[in-house]
XYZ file of C-alpha atoms in Angstrom:
579
model
C 192.444 48.129 196.962
C 194.864 46.649 194.434
C 192.506 47.954 191.698
C 192.508 51.262 193.147
C 196.407 51.359 193.392
C 196.633 50.327 189.881
C 194.234 53.085 188.756
C 196.299 55.798 190.736
C 199.506 54.323 189.190
C 198.108 54.561 185.674
C 197.078 58.070 186.220
C 200.507 59.048 187.516
C 202.137 57.372 184.524
C 199.939 59.303 182.134
C 200.670 62.586 183.955
C 204.454 62.133 183.853
C 204.541 60.874 180.296
C 203.723 64.096 178.443
C 206.679 63.935 176.092
C 209.216 66.744 176.158
C 209.381 66.424 172.318
C 205.659 67.539 172.224
C 205.522 70.839 174.068
C 202.129 72.195 175.168
C 202.914 75.252 173.046
C 205.651 75.900 170.531
C 207.196 79.255 170.175
C 205.836 79.854 166.836
C 202.213 78.659 167.741
C 199.361 81.079 166.987
C 196.870 80.859 169.902
C 193.167 81.736 169.953
C 191.446 82.545 173.236
C 187.848 81.743 172.080
C 186.262 79.623 169.391
C 186.053 80.957 165.823
C 185.113 79.638 162.437
C 187.539 77.867 160.198
C 188.059 80.802 157.867
C 189.010 82.933 160.784
C 191.395 80.387 162.014
C 193.123 80.093 158.663
C 193.249 83.925 158.124
C 195.400 84.229 161.286
C 197.291 80.848 160.842
C 195.878 79.566 164.177
C 197.364 76.404 165.632
C 195.866 76.386 169.239
C 192.519 77.148 170.751
C 193.217 77.953 174.425
C 189.901 78.795 176.136
C 187.467 76.812 173.881
C 184.709 75.947 176.343
C 183.113 72.455 175.830
C 183.622 71.191 172.356
C 180.732 70.731 170.096
C 180.867 68.533 167.011
C 180.963 71.552 164.845
C 183.357 73.523 166.871
C 185.687 70.520 167.030
C 185.407 69.853 163.287
C 186.169 73.629 162.484
C 189.422 73.414 164.645
C 190.595 70.031 163.251
C 189.973 71.225 159.582
C 192.151 74.287 160.294
C 194.855 72.234 162.098
C 194.001 73.724 165.537
C 194.499 71.944 168.749
C 191.474 72.328 170.987
C 191.734 73.077 174.661
C 188.351 72.929 176.267
C 187.838 75.234 179.262
C 186.376 75.015 182.680
C 185.784 77.906 184.908
C 186.064 77.916 188.716
C 184.556 81.366 189.094
C 182.714 82.186 185.845
C 180.351 79.222 185.571
C 178.029 80.115 188.475
C 174.969 79.887 186.132
C 175.869 76.449 185.115
C 176.732 75.301 188.722
C 173.240 76.734 189.887
C 171.481 74.772 187.109
C 173.169 71.602 188.203
C 172.397 72.130 191.947
C 169.435 74.606 192.099
C 168.194 73.444 195.523
C 171.485 73.166 197.315
C 173.820 75.622 195.419
C 174.362 77.546 198.548
C 176.278 74.595 200.052
C 179.135 75.259 197.709
C 179.572 79.090 198.234
C 182.532 80.879 199.708
C 181.798 82.651 203.016
C 183.490 85.630 204.647
C 184.349 85.984 208.306
C 180.769 86.925 208.981
C 179.394 83.914 207.141
C 178.054 85.899 204.177
C 178.707 84.782 200.400
C 180.887 87.088 198.324
C 180.047 88.273 194.858
C 182.754 87.911 191.992
C 183.835 91.581 191.756
C 184.117 91.579 187.928
C 180.878 89.714 187.514
C 178.805 92.137 189.625
C 176.659 92.788 186.465
C 175.777 89.097 185.989
C 172.873 87.287 187.530
C 171.207 83.952 187.052
C 167.491 83.713 187.755
C 167.905 86.723 189.860
C 170.822 85.189 191.895
C 174.204 87.078 191.795
C 177.321 85.416 190.655
C 178.636 84.160 193.926
C 182.323 82.941 194.470
C 182.157 79.277 194.966
C 184.420 77.268 197.250
C 186.750 74.651 195.749
C 187.106 72.867 199.167
C 183.325 72.296 199.225
C 182.461 68.713 198.050
C 179.418 69.819 195.960
C 181.276 72.379 193.955
C 184.289 70.042 193.596
C 181.809 67.493 192.128
C 180.564 70.027 189.677
C 184.110 70.895 188.493
C 185.158 67.238 188.119
C 182.030 66.529 186.027
C 182.943 69.523 183.873
C 186.450 68.218 183.173
C 185.075 64.768 182.461
C 182.414 66.177 180.027
C 185.014 68.343 178.341
C 187.529 65.604 177.766
C 184.848 63.211 176.510
C 183.584 65.804 174.188
C 187.033 65.485 172.341
C 189.221 68.314 173.854
C 192.840 67.848 173.184
C 193.654 69.708 176.404
C 191.876 71.387 179.219
C 192.119 75.011 180.426
C 191.176 76.021 184.026
C 189.991 79.571 184.310
C 190.562 81.208 187.731
C 192.658 78.075 188.561
C 193.196 79.004 192.174
C 189.543 78.797 193.021
C 188.872 79.590 196.674
C 192.518 80.818 197.041
C 192.074 83.366 194.336
C 189.700 85.202 196.572
C 192.071 85.722 199.520
C 192.398 89.315 198.755
C 188.566 89.600 199.415
C 189.033 87.836 202.850
C 187.550 84.512 201.834
C 186.951 81.672 202.276
C 186.028 80.978 205.847
C 183.406 78.442 205.459
C 183.256 75.492 207.955
C 184.916 73.190 205.486
C 187.959 75.588 205.035
C 188.095 76.121 208.879
C 188.252 72.471 209.575
C 190.801 71.784 206.742
C 193.062 74.437 208.335
C 193.571 72.280 211.443
C 195.621 69.532 209.595
C 197.856 72.398 208.263
C 198.323 73.791 211.796
C 199.553 70.436 212.990
C 202.523 70.543 210.592
C 203.843 73.732 212.272
C 206.363 73.668 215.081
C 204.790 73.942 218.484
C 206.714 76.997 219.129
C 204.715 78.682 216.133
C 201.460 77.385 217.548
C 202.173 78.879 220.909
C 203.192 82.184 219.393
C 199.742 82.412 218.010
C 197.938 81.341 221.144
C 196.915 77.834 219.617
C 196.756 75.283 222.396
C 195.006 72.554 220.445
C 195.151 72.540 216.608
C 192.467 69.756 216.420
C 189.833 72.105 217.949
C 191.113 75.469 216.697
C 188.597 77.521 214.879
C 190.202 80.192 212.843
C 187.051 82.069 211.968
C 186.172 82.464 215.623
C 189.589 83.638 216.341
C 189.175 86.367 213.644
C 185.808 87.367 214.978
C 187.282 87.751 218.428
C 190.349 89.580 217.195
C 188.182 92.166 215.289
C 186.063 92.791 218.256
C 188.987 93.172 220.808
C 188.663 96.357 222.687
C 191.176 98.981 221.582
C 191.597 97.251 218.295
C 192.009 99.285 215.007
C 188.500 99.969 213.682
C 187.440 98.060 210.613
C 190.753 96.263 210.369
C 190.683 93.547 207.696
C 191.177 89.945 208.288
C 194.252 90.042 206.160
C 195.883 91.985 208.915
C 195.638 88.991 211.303
C 198.998 87.593 212.397
C 198.025 84.054 211.248
C 196.669 85.153 207.868
C 199.994 84.262 206.028
C 199.723 80.635 207.163
C 196.014 80.634 206.114
C 197.113 81.771 202.645
C 199.877 79.001 202.461
C 197.048 76.452 203.438
C 194.583 77.696 200.916
C 197.318 77.872 198.150
C 198.421 74.263 198.743
C 194.751 73.116 198.866
C 194.358 74.742 195.433
C 197.368 73.132 194.073
C 196.321 69.683 195.315
C 192.936 70.034 193.697
C 194.462 70.953 190.410
C 196.547 67.879 190.564
C 193.358 65.931 191.187
C 191.771 67.575 188.055
C 194.872 66.820 186.049
C 194.701 63.160 186.948
C 191.010 62.905 186.305
C 191.501 64.387 182.687
C 194.179 61.905 182.064
C 192.306 58.818 183.309
C 189.157 59.982 181.429
C 191.074 60.252 178.158
C 193.316 57.335 178.531
C 196.249 59.531 177.525
C 198.180 62.537 178.839
C 196.002 65.545 178.751
C 197.927 68.975 178.781
C 196.442 71.368 181.318
C 196.564 75.106 181.004
C 195.359 77.914 183.414
C 194.657 81.439 183.485
C 197.654 82.103 185.704
C 198.648 85.823 185.266
C 202.135 85.763 186.872
C 202.315 89.421 187.465
C 199.731 88.747 190.179
C 201.318 86.981 193.141
C 200.418 83.378 194.227
C 199.632 82.212 190.595
C 202.612 79.909 190.690
C 201.149 77.833 193.657
C 199.980 75.019 191.407
C 202.457 75.337 188.403
C 203.526 71.649 188.860
C 199.942 70.708 187.751
C 200.149 72.782 184.529
C 201.646 72.376 181.193
C 201.207 76.026 180.220
C 199.979 79.468 181.239
C 197.394 80.939 179.122
C 196.592 84.160 180.993
C 195.226 87.743 181.402
C 198.280 90.000 181.799
C 198.326 93.697 182.571
C 199.725 95.759 179.557
C 198.699 99.142 180.897
C 197.053 100.330 177.690
C 195.837 103.623 179.385
C 199.460 104.773 179.708
C 199.506 105.001 175.875
C 202.988 103.426 175.547
C 204.479 99.956 175.320
C 205.147 98.398 178.750
C 207.961 96.110 179.650
C 205.860 94.456 182.525
C 204.699 91.694 180.286
C 208.327 90.666 179.669
C 208.690 89.901 183.440
C 205.811 87.463 183.284
C 207.237 85.732 180.332
C 210.634 85.401 182.123
C 208.879 84.118 185.120
C 207.151 81.398 183.093
C 210.505 80.554 181.565
C 212.020 80.176 184.974
C 209.483 77.263 185.776
C 209.795 75.842 182.341
C 206.343 76.608 181.123
C 205.189 78.400 178.028
C 203.187 81.526 178.488
C 200.263 82.560 176.068
C 199.200 86.096 177.138
C 196.171 88.202 176.506
C 195.680 91.667 178.104
C 193.423 92.504 181.067
C 189.806 93.277 180.753
C 190.577 96.804 181.440
C 193.173 96.973 178.779
C 190.766 95.620 176.177
C 188.072 98.172 177.194
C 190.634 100.921 176.655
C 191.703 99.536 173.274
C 188.064 99.355 172.236
C 187.082 102.715 173.427
C 190.119 104.575 171.883
C 190.469 102.486 168.840
C 194.297 101.818 169.218
C 195.244 98.553 167.490
C 198.651 99.857 167.136
C 199.426 99.303 170.855
C 198.203 95.754 170.487
C 200.603 94.990 167.600
C 203.390 96.027 169.934
C 202.025 93.506 172.631
C 202.094 90.697 169.916
C 205.656 91.503 168.724
C 206.914 91.550 172.384
C 205.546 88.265 173.273
C 207.029 86.448 170.401
C 210.425 88.383 170.675
C 210.438 86.971 174.313
C 209.895 83.438 173.157
C 206.279 83.380 174.113
C 202.820 83.978 172.518
C 200.135 86.662 172.667
C 196.588 85.191 171.970
C 195.093 86.562 168.744
C 192.848 89.439 169.505
C 189.795 88.096 167.583
C 187.324 88.358 170.326
C 188.368 89.717 173.794
C 186.711 90.322 177.069
C 186.443 93.965 178.193
C 185.542 95.150 181.573
C 185.135 98.483 183.369
C 183.061 99.155 186.558
C 180.834 101.513 184.548
C 180.149 99.271 181.535
C 180.653 95.867 183.056
C 181.359 93.081 180.578
C 181.649 93.921 176.851
C 183.587 92.612 173.974
C 186.342 93.712 171.423
C 186.774 92.288 168.032
C 189.874 93.730 166.576
C 190.588 94.456 163.007
C 192.007 91.357 161.462
C 193.934 93.321 158.836
C 196.101 95.023 161.552
C 196.680 91.796 163.468
C 196.610 88.628 161.118
C 199.687 89.604 159.162
C 201.888 89.465 162.279
C 200.628 86.025 163.135
C 201.089 84.764 159.600
C 204.537 86.296 159.673
C 205.442 84.120 162.749
C 204.001 80.848 161.122
C 205.738 81.519 157.848
C 209.112 81.714 159.690
C 208.553 79.280 162.438
C 212.163 78.169 162.316
C 213.256 81.546 163.514
C 211.223 81.025 166.718
C 211.168 77.216 167.442
C 214.318 75.955 168.978
C 215.710 79.254 170.420
C 216.003 80.217 174.025
C 216.732 83.325 175.817
C 220.347 84.550 175.841
C 220.874 86.103 179.205
C 223.638 88.691 180.134
C 222.491 88.327 183.814
C 220.449 85.895 185.979
C 218.246 87.682 188.561
C 217.807 85.434 191.556
C 214.389 85.812 193.092
C 212.984 84.234 196.239
C 209.288 83.756 195.793
C 208.817 84.906 199.412
C 209.987 88.416 198.445
C 207.965 88.409 195.233
C 204.859 87.866 197.285
C 205.617 90.706 199.645
C 206.350 93.228 196.975
C 205.949 91.950 193.348
C 206.189 95.487 191.899
C 209.610 95.931 193.349
C 210.858 92.925 191.210
C 208.920 93.846 188.158
C 210.556 97.409 188.235
C 213.953 95.777 188.521
C 213.171 93.734 185.361
C 212.002 96.685 183.508
C 215.165 98.680 184.396
C 217.193 95.914 182.923
C 215.064 95.768 179.750
C 215.360 99.490 179.329
C 219.105 99.153 179.368
C 218.900 96.228 176.926
C 220.368 93.915 179.562
C 218.891 90.511 178.685
C 218.019 88.607 181.738
C 216.628 85.300 183.006
C 214.925 84.736 186.390
C 216.028 82.072 188.731
C 213.102 81.436 190.955
C 213.748 80.226 194.459
C 210.674 78.574 196.138
C 209.068 78.904 199.408
C 206.362 77.457 201.523
C 203.871 77.956 198.772
C 205.819 77.218 195.531
C 207.911 74.018 195.220
C 210.873 75.250 193.196
C 214.163 74.817 194.820
C 217.320 76.362 193.155
C 219.850 74.042 191.667
C 223.618 74.301 191.067
C 223.189 73.944 187.431
C 220.665 76.905 187.273
C 223.179 79.105 189.225
C 226.165 77.978 187.236
C 224.502 78.550 183.813
C 224.984 82.310 183.798
C 228.397 84.068 184.605
C 226.659 87.225 186.077
C 224.113 87.144 188.993
C 221.885 89.842 190.367
C 220.866 88.858 194.083
C 219.285 91.940 195.488
C 217.583 90.102 198.369
C 219.288 87.736 200.795
C 216.821 87.430 203.699
C 213.811 85.587 202.141
C 215.510 82.273 200.800
C 214.757 78.859 202.312
C 217.812 77.492 204.167
C 218.756 75.085 201.474
C 218.683 77.756 198.658
C 220.552 80.224 200.863
C 223.274 77.560 201.508
C 223.511 76.576 197.744
C 223.901 80.337 196.804
C 226.630 80.894 199.280
C 228.527 77.802 198.070
C 227.993 78.372 194.178
C 228.423 82.086 194.027
C 231.966 82.128 195.565
C 234.244 83.817 193.176
C 231.536 84.823 190.834
C 230.378 87.995 189.513
C 227.438 88.865 191.840
C 225.786 92.147 192.087
C 223.236 93.455 194.924
C 221.505 96.125 193.059
C 220.571 96.986 189.415
C 222.470 100.182 189.450
C 225.600 98.506 190.454
C 225.190 95.918 187.638
C 224.430 98.487 184.953
C 227.594 100.324 185.680
C 229.712 97.308 185.378
C 228.056 94.865 182.924
C 228.208 95.162 179.118
C 225.273 93.530 177.366
C 226.171 91.148 174.443
C 223.932 93.119 172.112
C 223.606 96.798 172.150
C 221.767 99.298 169.943
C 221.928 103.004 168.858
C 219.568 104.561 169.541
C 219.080 102.577 172.846
C 216.305 104.419 174.706
C 213.412 103.509 172.180
C 214.817 100.142 171.085
C 214.487 96.824 172.893
C 216.945 94.200 172.096
C 215.985 90.551 172.863
C 218.691 88.044 171.707
C 217.825 84.247 171.405
C 220.248 81.419 170.742
C 219.946 78.039 169.089
C 222.010 75.207 167.931
C 224.835 77.050 166.082
C 222.788 80.182 165.287
C 221.353 83.222 167.078
C 218.367 85.418 166.415
C 218.257 88.954 167.735
C 214.854 90.656 167.952
C 214.699 94.441 167.686
C 211.462 96.130 168.902
C 210.598 99.808 168.233
C 209.331 101.355 171.243
C 208.908 104.811 169.706
C 205.195 104.609 169.928
C 203.170 107.768 168.876
C 199.884 107.798 170.692
C 198.520 110.371 168.349
C 199.151 108.234 165.364
C 198.767 104.759 167.035
C 201.878 103.623 165.526
C 205.585 103.707 165.947
C 207.863 106.333 164.516
C 210.212 104.506 162.090
C 213.829 104.582 163.043
C 216.559 105.025 160.459
C 220.092 103.529 160.563
C 219.802 101.562 163.733
C 223.247 100.361 164.868
C 223.429 96.981 166.620
C 226.713 96.151 168.317
C 227.225 92.407 169.052
C 229.448 90.178 171.016
C 229.276 87.251 168.553
C 231.401 84.932 170.768
C 228.898 85.382 173.601
C 225.977 84.536 171.327
C 227.718 81.341 170.084
C 228.435 82.533 166.502
C 231.974 83.782 166.531
C 232.543 83.396 162.854
C 229.356 84.993 161.566
C 230.370 87.608 158.929
C 226.843 88.669 158.051
C 223.243 88.106 159.001
C 219.741 87.988 157.466
C 217.337 90.916 158.325
C 213.749 89.755 158.449
C 210.686 91.985 159.232
C 206.913 91.654 158.679
C 205.753 92.822 155.311
C 209.262 93.023 153.860
C 211.437 90.549 151.978
C 214.487 89.171 153.695
C 217.662 91.256 153.390
C 221.476 90.404 153.730
C 223.530 92.663 156.006
C 227.110 92.569 156.795
C 228.776 92.554 160.184
C 231.504 95.266 160.199
C 233.760 95.404 163.319
C 231.070 93.668 165.348
C 228.216 96.226 164.120
C 225.161 95.583 161.918
C 223.499 98.623 160.458
C 219.704 98.215 160.059
C 218.575 100.658 157.356
C 215.074 101.158 158.938
C 213.210 99.743 161.938
C 209.415 99.766 161.860
C 207.713 97.832 164.567
C 209.785 94.714 164.660
C 212.780 93.136 163.007
C 214.860 89.993 163.381
C 218.504 89.348 162.638
C 219.669 85.905 162.199
C 223.257 84.996 162.621
C 224.916 81.685 161.564
C 228.389 80.457 160.671
C 229.407 80.949 157.132
């Protein structure tokens, strides 16, 4: 027992000792999604491989020679073939089951089979599949991975939208969760004895009740929300197990990343087990314009103090490949770095449509690599800077779960008006992230459009800390009364993202005048940038340096608080510092 406790303590020490001086990602990092050769890494200036699979001696050597940190990857949904080979006679023991006891296919892998067996969704609560995943983590770390990436990190909980998993293991595990609820809540749901309650049977009976809505889904059941909380907590606990396993195997802290696309609700459930998000993120390529949606994901990652390295969705990449629009992708890259995050180099990207299934896009390096080399060449313009916020948007996670689109659209309205914002995330039963007085006090202006979905402690804190503060209840109200620290003319086709550092500020200017016919932006002449230098922490700055890809630095003057940018192509940066 003492030896067991020493081992657990050692693992916890390793987990907690990941140094703040060594972030999982720096703001100037260039991240690759999949393995490449040394020459390709060097062409882009790569520094991190995020979804590297199991390292081989050659792939590890190529990465090390190019100065690339190697995150090996383990898939909770995509590795069915490997799982089947490991357990060919008993693989069915680890499958997710729907309410009728049937296995469920992975919707985006319906064109995949192994030995004639479809790619089934597997259950991360089943001991056999958990054993497989633990073995994969151990072998990945032992093969020399610097970090571990978990694809489809929610496992079973990631399939809740499909009505899974209702296997016997999950049903039995739910009973322990039910026993944590007040007796009043149990009585409300007709549960007399949590120790014997069978949620699968209850769902079947509910579906067959005379007079019920025909074909209603299990997600409509009154207890489904508690089922989701239970599954989300189970997913987070298992990710903590895998994190501890990686650390104990390596004998050192092992940074953990996950494909946690934060525009999709529930993906913050296990954020405490993660050091970074490396995630597929909807960019809406088919709309043939630059979208502000990814900015919301970047701000949400910032709210939980984790870096975010994005890629686009499989549907986005399929559109880019079919229509040959690398100019859109260049805009995605610029937005990510301007927001203080990263966009993975589009060297080899997964594409998916229902008609074509899985296919791949290899983008033109000459279009993309110069942007990444620009970031690496000027890393000091990125590292050490944080978001300057005109307003802090206070968002209860409960409300985000109920209507994520509502919140994304609020963020987009602020972005369109060049009101720079931060998100203050208030946790709930699923996400452990309480508000603090320091969070609330850090920004003089608050937007609190939702008051009913906070946990009691957060509600009380807000009532206490917002007394006498500038607080708005709607975006419209805020926009009519708040003047951003940085404004541009024109304003409708320029996004302004200010960032502040120790004694200096960098303002990113993004050109949103994307011309779909040309797959490029329309250059803008004489962009006027008006600044509140006091707010940005550089009150004595009399000038700034203009920096843009493929152009030499240029000195510009500040005249009456205004900087005139002669020409704005895709992206430009203005750096202000005291004389």
